[in-house]
Amino acid sequence: MDLVGEHGFGPQPLERYQRIPLRAGIPGAVAFRTGEPILVRGDEAEAQFPLLSAFFTSEPMGRHCDWICLPLSHLGVGLGTIV
């Protein structure tokens, strides 16, 4: 899965998440695979999705807000996710 747009990423997490394997255990990849929206509580995100720890160590954003990851599809075919 390729990152197409972003807001709020610093250089280090942006480089890390430019291209994400669909099997990765992060909210966007999980929402894409399941086709279901995922609500991630900011204070529980690292415990639920350990691969997000690189994002949290470099940016203050994330811990203090909740995220919802919505799958994007067209005619039943997955196109990506929006967070």
PDB file of N, CA and C in Angstrom:
ATOM      1  N   MET A   1       0.861  -1.159   0.000  1.00  0.00           N
ATOM      2  CA  MET A   1       0.000   0.000   0.000  1.00  0.00           C
ATOM      3  C   MET A   1       0.909   1.224   0.000  1.00  0.00           C
ATOM      4  N   ASP A   2       0.671   2.165  -0.878  1.00  0.00           N
ATOM      5  CA  ASP A   2       1.491   3.373  -0.979  1.00  0.00           C
ATOM      6  C   ASP A   2       0.780   4.544  -0.322  1.00  0.00           C
ATOM      7  N   LEU A   3       1.552   5.378   0.368  1.00  0.00           N
ATOM      8  CA  LEU A   3       1.024   6.594   0.952  1.00  0.00           C
ATOM      9  C   LEU A   3       0.852   7.622  -0.162  1.00  0.00           C
ATOM     10  N   VAL A   4      -0.379   8.088  -0.346  1.00  0.00           N
ATOM     11  CA  VAL A   4      -0.646   9.036  -1.423  1.00  0.00           C
ATOM     12  C   VAL A   4      -0.666  10.464  -0.909  1.00  0.00           C
ATOM     13  N   GLY A   5      -1.256  10.697   0.249  1.00  0.00           N
ATOM     14  CA  GLY A   5      -1.303  12.032   0.826  1.00  0.00           C
ATOM     15  C   GLY A   5      -1.062  11.930   2.320  1.00  0.00           C
ATOM     16  N   GLU A   6      -0.656  13.028   2.935  1.00  0.00           N
ATOM     17  CA  GLU A   6      -0.403  12.999   4.366  1.00  0.00           C
ATOM     18  C   GLU A   6      -0.538  14.393   4.941  1.00  0.00           C
ATOM     19  N   HIS A   7      -0.782  14.420   6.255  1.00  0.00           N
ATOM     20  CA  HIS A   7      -0.771  15.674   6.993  1.00  0.00           C
ATOM     21  C   HIS A   7      -0.344  15.363   8.413  1.00  0.00           C
ATOM     22  N   GLY A   8       0.641  16.049   8.915  1.00  0.00           N
ATOM     23  CA  GLY A   8       1.057  15.888  10.294  1.00  0.00           C
ATOM     24  C   GLY A   8       2.226  14.948  10.517  1.00  0.00           C
ATOM     25  N   PHE A   9       2.706  14.269   9.476  1.00  0.00           N
ATOM     26  CA  PHE A   9       3.870  13.400   9.629  1.00  0.00           C
ATOM     27  C   PHE A   9       5.139  14.237   9.579  1.00  0.00           C
ATOM     28  N   GLY A  10       6.095  13.908  10.447  1.00  0.00           N
ATOM     29  CA  GLY A  10       7.432  14.473  10.332  1.00  0.00           C
ATOM     30  C   GLY A  10       8.238  13.646   9.345  1.00  0.00           C
ATOM     31  N   PRO A  11       9.478  14.048   9.054  1.00  0.00           N
ATOM     32  CA  PRO A  11      10.274  13.346   8.044  1.00  0.00           C
ATOM     33  C   PRO A  11      10.528  11.868   8.352  1.00  0.00           C
ATOM     34  N   GLN A  12      10.821  11.525   9.624  1.00  0.00           N
ATOM     35  CA  GLN A  12      11.145  10.134   9.951  1.00  0.00           C
ATOM     36  C   GLN A  12       9.945   9.204   9.771  1.00  0.00           C
ATOM     37  N   PRO A  13       8.770   9.483  10.371  1.00  0.00           N
ATOM     38  CA  PRO A  13       7.651   8.574  10.134  1.00  0.00           C
ATOM     39  C   PRO A  13       7.154   8.609   8.692  1.00  0.00           C
ATOM     40  N   LEU A  14       7.268   9.750   8.041  1.00  0.00           N
ATOM     41  CA  LEU A  14       6.840   9.827   6.649  1.00  0.00           C
ATOM     42  C   LEU A  14       7.672   8.882   5.787  1.00  0.00           C
ATOM     43  N   GLU A  15       8.985   8.866   6.029  1.00  0.00           N
ATOM     44  CA  GLU A  15       9.857   7.954   5.277  1.00  0.00           C
ATOM     45  C   GLU A  15       9.508   6.492   5.587  1.00  0.00           C
ATOM     46  N   ARG A  16       9.238   6.220   6.855  1.00  0.00           N
ATOM     47  CA  ARG A  16       8.935   4.851   7.271  1.00  0.00           C
ATOM     48  C   ARG A  16       7.623   4.343   6.684  1.00  0.00           C
ATOM     49  N   TYR A  17       6.627   5.217   6.544  1.00  0.00           N
ATOM     50  CA  TYR A  17       5.297   4.787   6.110  1.00  0.00           C
ATOM     51  C   TYR A  17       4.966   5.152   4.662  1.00  0.00           C
ATOM     52  N   GLN A  18       5.962   5.489   3.847  1.00  0.00           N
ATOM     53  CA  GLN A  18       5.707   5.778   2.437  1.00  0.00           C
ATOM     54  C   GLN A  18       5.104   4.574   1.725  1.00  0.00           C
ATOM     55  N   ARG A  19       5.607   3.397   2.041  1.00  0.00           N
ATOM     56  CA  ARG A  19       5.109   2.159   1.434  1.00  0.00           C
ATOM     57  C   ARG A  19       4.941   1.143   2.559  1.00  0.00           C
ATOM     58  N   ILE A  20       3.734   0.598   2.678  1.00  0.00           N
ATOM     59  CA  ILE A  20       3.390  -0.279   3.794  1.00  0.00           C
ATOM     60  C   ILE A  20       2.926  -1.624   3.254  1.00  0.00           C
ATOM     61  N   PRO A  21       3.500  -2.720   3.726  1.00  0.00           N
ATOM     62  CA  PRO A  21       2.983  -4.033   3.319  1.00  0.00           C
ATOM     63  C   PRO A  21       1.543  -4.203   3.795  1.00  0.00           C
ATOM     64  N   LEU A  22       0.702  -4.779   2.975  1.00  0.00           N
ATOM     65  CA  LEU A  22      -0.699  -4.940   3.350  1.00  0.00           C
ATOM     66  C   LEU A  22      -0.875  -5.857   4.552  1.00  0.00           C
ATOM     67  N   ARG A  23       0.126  -6.674   4.852  1.00  0.00           N
ATOM     68  CA  ARG A  23       0.040  -7.546   6.024  1.00  0.00           C
ATOM     69  C   ARG A  23       0.489  -6.848   7.300  1.00  0.00           C
ATOM     70  N   ALA A  24       0.933  -5.605   7.201  1.00  0.00           N
ATOM     71  CA  ALA A  24       1.410  -4.873   8.377  1.00  0.00           C
ATOM     72  C   ALA A  24       0.283  -4.707   9.389  1.00  0.00           C
ATOM     73  N   GLY A  25       0.641  -4.784  10.655  1.00  0.00           N
ATOM     74  CA  GLY A  25      -0.351  -4.634  11.711  1.00  0.00           C
ATOM     75  C   GLY A  25      -0.536  -3.194  12.121  1.00  0.00           C
ATOM     76  N   ILE A  26      -0.930  -2.353  11.181  1.00  0.00           N
ATOM     77  CA  ILE A  26      -1.261  -0.968  11.508  1.00  0.00           C
ATOM     78  C   ILE A  26      -2.691  -0.705  11.045  1.00  0.00           C
ATOM     79  N   PRO A  27      -3.359   0.301  11.610  1.00  0.00           N
ATOM     80  CA  PRO A  27      -4.790   0.459  11.377  1.00  0.00           C
ATOM     81  C   PRO A  27      -5.191   0.550   9.906  1.00  0.00           C
ATOM     82  N   GLY A  28      -4.461   1.318   9.109  1.00  0.00           N
ATOM     83  CA  GLY A  28      -4.835   1.459   7.700  1.00  0.00           C
ATOM     84  C   GLY A  28      -4.781   0.153   6.942  1.00  0.00           C
ATOM     85  N   ALA A  29      -3.732  -0.634   7.177  1.00  0.00           N
ATOM     86  CA  ALA A  29      -3.599  -1.919   6.487  1.00  0.00           C
ATOM     87  C   ALA A  29      -4.667  -2.900   6.947  1.00  0.00           C
ATOM     88  N   VAL A  30      -4.979  -2.894   8.243  1.00  0.00           N
ATOM     89  CA  VAL A  30      -6.018  -3.794   8.763  1.00  0.00           C
ATOM     90  C   VAL A  30      -7.379  -3.415   8.195  1.00  0.00           C
ATOM     91  N   ALA A  31      -7.688  -2.116   8.146  1.00  0.00           N
ATOM     92  CA  ALA A  31      -8.966  -1.674   7.589  1.00  0.00           C
ATOM     93  C   ALA A  31      -9.072  -2.039   6.111  1.00  0.00           C
ATOM     94  N   PHE A  32      -7.965  -1.934   5.386  1.00  0.00           N
ATOM     95  CA  PHE A  32      -7.968  -2.312   3.971  1.00  0.00           C
ATOM     96  C   PHE A  32      -8.255  -3.807   3.816  1.00  0.00           C
ATOM     97  N   ARG A  33      -7.578  -4.636   4.607  1.00  0.00           N
ATOM     98  CA  ARG A  33      -7.747  -6.088   4.492  1.00  0.00           C
ATOM     99  C   ARG A  33      -9.151  -6.542   4.880  1.00  0.00           C
ATOM    100  N   THR A  34      -9.695  -5.966   5.941  1.00  0.00           N
ATOM    101  CA  THR A  34     -10.997  -6.423   6.430  1.00  0.00           C
ATOM    102  C   THR A  34     -12.166  -5.737   5.735  1.00  0.00           C
ATOM    103  N   GLY A  35     -11.916  -4.550   5.160  1.00  0.00           N
ATOM    104  CA  GLY A  35     -13.005  -3.779   4.570  1.00  0.00           C
ATOM    105  C   GLY A  35     -13.912  -3.140   5.601  1.00  0.00           C
ATOM    106  N   GLU A  36     -13.457  -3.115   6.861  1.00  0.00           N
ATOM    107  CA  GLU A  36     -14.256  -2.561   7.954  1.00  0.00           C
ATOM    108  C   GLU A  36     -13.566  -1.338   8.550  1.00  0.00           C
ATOM    109  N   PRO A  37     -14.348  -0.341   8.972  1.00  0.00           N
ATOM    110  CA  PRO A  37     -13.729   0.801   9.668  1.00  0.00           C
ATOM    111  C   PRO A  37     -13.167   0.364  11.015  1.00  0.00           C
ATOM    112  N   ILE A  38     -12.112   1.023  11.442  1.00  0.00           N
ATOM    113  CA  ILE A  38     -11.472   0.718  12.723  1.00  0.00           C
ATOM    114  C   ILE A  38     -11.352   2.015  13.513  1.00  0.00           C
ATOM    115  N   LEU A  39     -11.849   2.008  14.748  1.00  0.00           N
ATOM    116  CA  LEU A  39     -11.664   3.128  15.660  1.00  0.00           C
ATOM    117  C   LEU A  39     -10.467   2.818  16.537  1.00  0.00           C
ATOM    118  N   VAL A  40      -9.515   3.741  16.583  1.00  0.00           N
ATOM    119  CA  VAL A  40      -8.309   3.565  17.391  1.00  0.00           C
ATOM    120  C   VAL A  40      -8.267   4.687  18.416  1.00  0.00           C
ATOM    121  N   ARG A  41      -8.325   4.331  19.676  1.00  0.00           N
ATOM    122  CA  ARG A  41      -8.206   5.320  20.746  1.00  0.00           C
ATOM    123  C   ARG A  41      -6.741   5.722  20.879  1.00  0.00           C
ATOM    124  N   GLY A  42      -6.482   7.010  20.914  1.00  0.00           N
ATOM    125  CA  GLY A  42      -5.109   7.498  20.951  1.00  0.00           C
ATOM    126  C   GLY A  42      -4.283   6.923  22.077  1.00  0.00           C
ATOM    127  N   ASP A  43      -4.876   6.806  23.267  1.00  0.00           N
ATOM    128  CA  ASP A  43      -4.112   6.305  24.407  1.00  0.00           C
ATOM    129  C   ASP A  43      -3.939   4.792  24.381  1.00  0.00           C
ATOM    130  N   GLU A  44      -4.605   4.088  23.453  1.00  0.00           N
ATOM    131  CA  GLU A  44      -4.474   2.640  23.341  1.00  0.00           C
ATOM    132  C   GLU A  44      -3.768   2.219  22.040  1.00  0.00           C
ATOM    133  N   ALA A  45      -3.437   3.192  21.204  1.00  0.00           N
ATOM    134  CA  ALA A  45      -2.943   2.877  19.861  1.00  0.00           C
ATOM    135  C   ALA A  45      -1.653   2.073  19.881  1.00  0.00           C
ATOM    136  N   GLU A  46      -0.689   2.461  20.707  1.00  0.00           N
ATOM    137  CA  GLU A  46       0.592   1.746  20.722  1.00  0.00           C
ATOM    138  C   GLU A  46       0.432   0.305  21.202  1.00  0.00           C
ATOM    139  N   ALA A  47      -0.449   0.083  22.180  1.00  0.00           N
ATOM    140  CA  ALA A  47      -0.670  -1.276  22.672  1.00  0.00           C
ATOM    141  C   ALA A  47      -1.361  -2.128  21.608  1.00  0.00           C
ATOM    142  N   GLN A  48      -2.316  -1.538  20.881  1.00  0.00           N
ATOM    143  CA  GLN A  48      -3.038  -2.261  19.835  1.00  0.00           C
ATOM    144  C   GLN A  48      -2.183  -2.481  18.591  1.00  0.00           C
ATOM    145  N   PHE A  49      -1.399  -1.462  18.243  1.00  0.00           N
ATOM    146  CA  PHE A  49      -0.635  -1.463  16.995  1.00  0.00           C
ATOM    147  C   PHE A  49       0.806  -1.030  17.282  1.00  0.00           C
ATOM    148  N   PRO A  50       1.666  -1.944  17.754  1.00  0.00           N
ATOM    149  CA  PRO A  50       3.036  -1.591  18.148  1.00  0.00           C
ATOM    150  C   PRO A  50       3.854  -0.934  17.039  1.00  0.00           C
ATOM    151  N   LEU A  51       3.547  -1.211  15.772  1.00  0.00           N
ATOM    152  CA  LEU A  51       4.312  -0.602  14.684  1.00  0.00           C
ATOM    153  C   LEU A  51       4.118   0.910  14.614  1.00  0.00           C
ATOM    154  N   LEU A  52       3.132   1.448  15.319  1.00  0.00           N
ATOM    155  CA  LEU A  52       2.928   2.899  15.334  1.00  0.00           C
ATOM    156  C   LEU A  52       3.877   3.606  16.288  1.00  0.00           C
ATOM    157  N   SER A  53       4.656   2.864  17.066  1.00  0.00           N
ATOM    158  CA  SER A  53       5.519   3.503  18.061  1.00  0.00           C
ATOM    159  C   SER A  53       6.527   4.457  17.428  1.00  0.00           C
ATOM    160  N   ALA A  54       6.992   4.173  16.215  1.00  0.00           N
ATOM    161  CA  ALA A  54       7.937   5.082  15.547  1.00  0.00           C
ATOM    162  C   ALA A  54       7.277   6.427  15.270  1.00  0.00           C
ATOM    163  N   PHE A  55       5.996   6.406  14.962  1.00  0.00           N
ATOM    164  CA  PHE A  55       5.258   7.644  14.725  1.00  0.00           C
ATOM    165  C   PHE A  55       5.132   8.438  16.014  1.00  0.00           C
ATOM    166  N   PHE A  56       4.792   7.765  17.110  1.00  0.00           N
ATOM    167  CA  PHE A  56       4.571   8.464  18.371  1.00  0.00           C
ATOM    168  C   PHE A  56       5.856   9.005  18.976  1.00  0.00           C
ATOM    169  N   THR A  57       6.999   8.364  18.742  1.00  0.00           N
ATOM    170  CA  THR A  57       8.233   8.862  19.342  1.00  0.00           C
ATOM    171  C   THR A  57       8.729  10.123  18.660  1.00  0.00           C
ATOM    172  N   SER A  58       8.323  10.367  17.434  1.00  0.00           N
ATOM    173  CA  SER A  58       8.844  11.536  16.728  1.00  0.00           C
ATOM    174  C   SER A  58       7.832  12.677  16.631  1.00  0.00           C
ATOM    175  N   GLU A  59       6.586  12.416  16.896  1.00  0.00           N
ATOM    176  CA  GLU A  59       5.557  13.447  16.777  1.00  0.00           C
ATOM    177  C   GLU A  59       4.640  13.408  17.998  1.00  0.00           C
ATOM    178  N   PRO A  60       4.252  14.571  18.532  1.00  0.00           N
ATOM    179  CA  PRO A  60       3.329  14.571  19.661  1.00  0.00           C
ATOM    180  C   PRO A  60       1.900  14.193  19.258  1.00  0.00           C
ATOM    181  N   MET A  61       1.568  14.389  17.998  1.00  0.00           N
ATOM    182  CA  MET A  61       0.226  14.090  17.516  1.00  0.00           C
ATOM    183  C   MET A  61      -0.052  12.590  17.610  1.00  0.00           C
ATOM    184  N   GLY A  62      -1.257  12.210  17.944  1.00  0.00           N
ATOM    185  CA  GLY A  62      -1.602  10.801  17.932  1.00  0.00           C
ATOM    186  C   GLY A  62      -2.046  10.283  19.284  1.00  0.00           C
ATOM    187  N   ARG A  63      -1.265  10.544  20.316  1.00  0.00           N
ATOM    188  CA  ARG A  63      -1.618  10.028  21.640  1.00  0.00           C
ATOM    189  C   ARG A  63      -2.843  10.716  22.213  1.00  0.00           C
ATOM    190  N   HIS A  64      -3.078  11.944  21.814  1.00  0.00           N
ATOM    191  CA  HIS A  64      -4.119  12.741  22.444  1.00  0.00           C
ATOM    192  C   HIS A  64      -5.375  12.844  21.589  1.00  0.00           C
ATOM    193  N   CYS A  65      -5.484  11.997  20.599  1.00  0.00           N
ATOM    194  CA  CYS A  65      -6.679  12.032  19.758  1.00  0.00           C
ATOM    195  C   CYS A  65      -7.029  10.620  19.317  1.00  0.00           C
ATOM    196  N   ASP A  66      -8.272  10.437  18.966  1.00  0.00           N
ATOM    197  CA  ASP A  66      -8.717   9.155  18.438  1.00  0.00           C
ATOM    198  C   ASP A  66      -8.686   9.213  16.921  1.00  0.00           C
ATOM    199  N   TRP A  67      -8.463   8.064  16.287  1.00  0.00           N
ATOM    200  CA  TRP A  67      -8.419   7.974  14.830  1.00  0.00           C
ATOM    201  C   TRP A  67      -9.515   7.047  14.374  1.00  0.00           C
ATOM    202  N   ILE A  68     -10.047   7.266  13.204  1.00  0.00           N
ATOM    203  CA  ILE A  68     -10.893   6.274  12.559  1.00  0.00           C
ATOM    204  C   ILE A  68     -10.295   5.988  11.189  1.00  0.00           C
ATOM    205  N   CYS A  69     -10.142   4.722  10.878  1.00  0.00           N
ATOM    206  CA  CYS A  69      -9.571   4.294   9.606  1.00  0.00           C
ATOM    207  C   CYS A  69     -10.701   3.731   8.758  1.00  0.00           C
ATOM    208  N   LEU A  70     -10.950   4.371   7.648  1.00  0.00           N
ATOM    209  CA  LEU A  70     -12.059   3.975   6.778  1.00  0.00           C
ATOM    210  C   LEU A  70     -11.523   3.330   5.504  1.00  0.00           C
ATOM    211  N   PRO A  71     -12.005   2.135   5.171  1.00  0.00           N
ATOM    212  CA  PRO A  71     -11.591   1.522   3.911  1.00  0.00           C
ATOM    213  C   PRO A  71     -12.245   2.235   2.728  1.00  0.00           C
ATOM    214  N   LEU A  72     -11.521   2.359   1.641  1.00  0.00           N
ATOM    215  CA  LEU A  72     -12.040   2.940   0.408  1.00  0.00           C
ATOM    216  C   LEU A  72     -12.181   1.829  -0.620  1.00  0.00           C
ATOM    217  N   SER A  73     -13.353   1.736  -1.240  1.00  0.00           N
ATOM    218  CA  SER A  73     -13.551   0.702  -2.254  1.00  0.00           C
ATOM    219  C   SER A  73     -14.452   1.233  -3.355  1.00  0.00           C
ATOM    220  N   HIS A  74     -14.410   0.558  -4.481  1.00  0.00           N
ATOM    221  CA  HIS A  74     -15.269   0.897  -5.613  1.00  0.00           C
ATOM    222  C   HIS A  74     -15.714  -0.407  -6.249  1.00  0.00           C
ATOM    223  N   LEU A  75     -17.011  -0.590  -6.342  1.00  0.00           N
ATOM    224  CA  LEU A  75     -17.591  -1.814  -6.902  1.00  0.00           C
ATOM    225  C   LEU A  75     -17.032  -3.068  -6.226  1.00  0.00           C
ATOM    226  N   GLY A  76     -16.866  -2.969  -4.895  1.00  0.00           N
ATOM    227  CA  GLY A  76     -16.407  -4.126  -4.132  1.00  0.00           C
ATOM    228  C   GLY A  76     -14.919  -4.374  -4.154  1.00  0.00           C
ATOM    229  N   VAL A  77     -14.165  -3.529  -4.831  1.00  0.00           N
ATOM    230  CA  VAL A  77     -12.705  -3.704  -4.907  1.00  0.00           C
ATOM    231  C   VAL A  77     -12.031  -2.679  -3.984  1.00  0.00           C
ATOM    232  N   GLY A  78     -11.153  -3.156  -3.084  1.00  0.00           N
ATOM    233  CA  GLY A  78     -10.461  -2.266  -2.191  1.00  0.00           C
ATOM    234  C   GLY A  78      -9.482  -1.368  -2.919  1.00  0.00           C
ATOM    235  N   LEU A  79      -9.543  -0.076  -2.602  1.00  0.00           N
ATOM    236  CA  LEU A  79      -8.632   0.897  -3.227  1.00  0.00           C
ATOM    237  C   LEU A  79      -7.604   1.427  -2.237  1.00  0.00           C
ATOM    238  N   GLY A  80      -7.938   1.421  -0.959  1.00  0.00           N
ATOM    239  CA  GLY A  80      -7.041   1.976   0.045  1.00  0.00           C
ATOM    240  C   GLY A  80      -7.806   2.301   1.301  1.00  0.00           C
ATOM    241  N   THR A  81      -7.227   3.155   2.117  1.00  0.00           N
ATOM    242  CA  THR A  81      -7.881   3.607   3.337  1.00  0.00           C
ATOM    243  C   THR A  81      -7.613   5.081   3.535  1.00  0.00           C
ATOM    244  N   ILE A  82      -8.464   5.695   4.331  1.00  0.00           N
ATOM    245  CA  ILE A  82      -8.237   7.074   4.748  1.00  0.00           C
ATOM    246  C   ILE A  82      -8.307   7.078   6.276  1.00  0.00           C
ATOM    247  N   VAL A  83      -7.397   7.813   6.894  1.00  0.00           N
ATOM    248  CA  VAL A  83      -7.320   7.848   8.364  1.00  0.00           C
ATOM    249  C   VAL A  83      -7.687   9.233   8.818  1.00  0.00           C
TER     250      VAL A  83
END
